[in-house]
Amino acid sequence: MPIAETSVLSVDLRSDGGRIRLVPSGPLAVLASPVIDLINRVFADEKPISSGQQTIFSTWIPPAPSPAFDRMISSQIGAILRRRVPDQFSIAVVRACPNRCLHCAAPSRGGEVLPSETVRRVVNEALQLGSYLITFDGGEPMLRHDLPDLVASVDSRAVATSFSSGYGLTPDRARCLKAAGIYAVRISIDSPLAQQHDKFRGREGAFADALAGAESALKAGILTDLFMVVSPHNIDQLEEAYSLACRMGVHELSFYEIVAVGRWCDHLDETLSKGDISRLKAFHRSKNANVEGPRVTALPYLLSPEMFGCFAGRRWIHVDASGEALPCAYLPLSFGNVRKQSLADIWRKMSRYRWFSGKCACLMKDQAFRQDHSSILAGMHDERE
């Protein structure tokens, strides 16, 4: 089945024994082959969420075929030609949040809200730059009453997703988001155990909110991803998290790694080791080898240098609730403010920054990077509540 087609490159999707494989053809096929081979390496260990007229590989990947999927393939090839685009664009539409998470990357939870017209303008600028995944973040995005309108501003060139703690994701809100065209919702948890989750979130009832929010999304027909930030405190709960995802009936279970930033900035020794990343890789591959159950996406493995490398500043722009444009939500290094500058100008500056060349793991785990930016990172201490 053709899923991406231009005058110089065609990509066919083929299924063999339930596994997915991409096959390029056309004048650019040879150039595209390294990228396609890497994607196929991933698919060899994967199972799609669903297949039919469209194949949904993951909540992190647009459905195929679609204009957004075409853009994803184009961006991968463009990266080889050093024509990088911000594949992923996330924007914190509100800073407020009912929780007080121990690992929060943006601990100052004032009432900052980006104006709707600013959000819509910047989303359009991201689309013009080539983004295919637009994520609404926070704080708690569900506190924005106009969130469905913001989601609707994302056209077919990309898919729209949103993070949520579950707070405020009522059945009515979920139906409105579905009608607005949202692709997926990511419900964040810190432990599959209610007491531990609530303790990490700093609020009793946070776990119940997560479950209720996921149920609302599922009933509305929204792709639902259970998103767990993994630390040395919960690395031994992977199986329990997977069992919870199975019981809830979510489509995907995603793992991210805790970053020494924000309220966690003094805990550099409490981040994941290389052995932990290998453990996540093995878990990712073993669970995706099973036909049944939700797919698993271990981002520390997929974003490792052996795979696609960290996206921060290379393939990702994050805008915080004050308008500052950062390389990612966990790297507090501003390259401009979208209230005053165009996203194109900011991306031009960011993509040329010397630290954002080549593949690497998370820069916030790189001692040389942290030392080089020590004055900026020191400012995080002053922002914490």
PDB file of C-alpha atoms in Angstrom, residues 4 106 224 256 319 329:
ATOM      1  CA  ALA A   4       3.968   8.486   0.893  1.00  0.00           C
ATOM      2  CA  ALA A 106       8.431  24.020  35.261  1.00  0.00           C
ATOM      3  CA  THR A 224      -4.973   7.053  24.708  1.00  0.00           C
ATOM      4  CA  TYR A 256      10.234   8.746  29.389  1.00  0.00           C
ATOM      5  CA  VAL A 319       7.325  26.900  23.920  1.00  0.00           C
ATOM      6  CA  ALA A 329      10.415  20.908  27.692  1.00  0.00           C
TER       7      ALA A 329
END
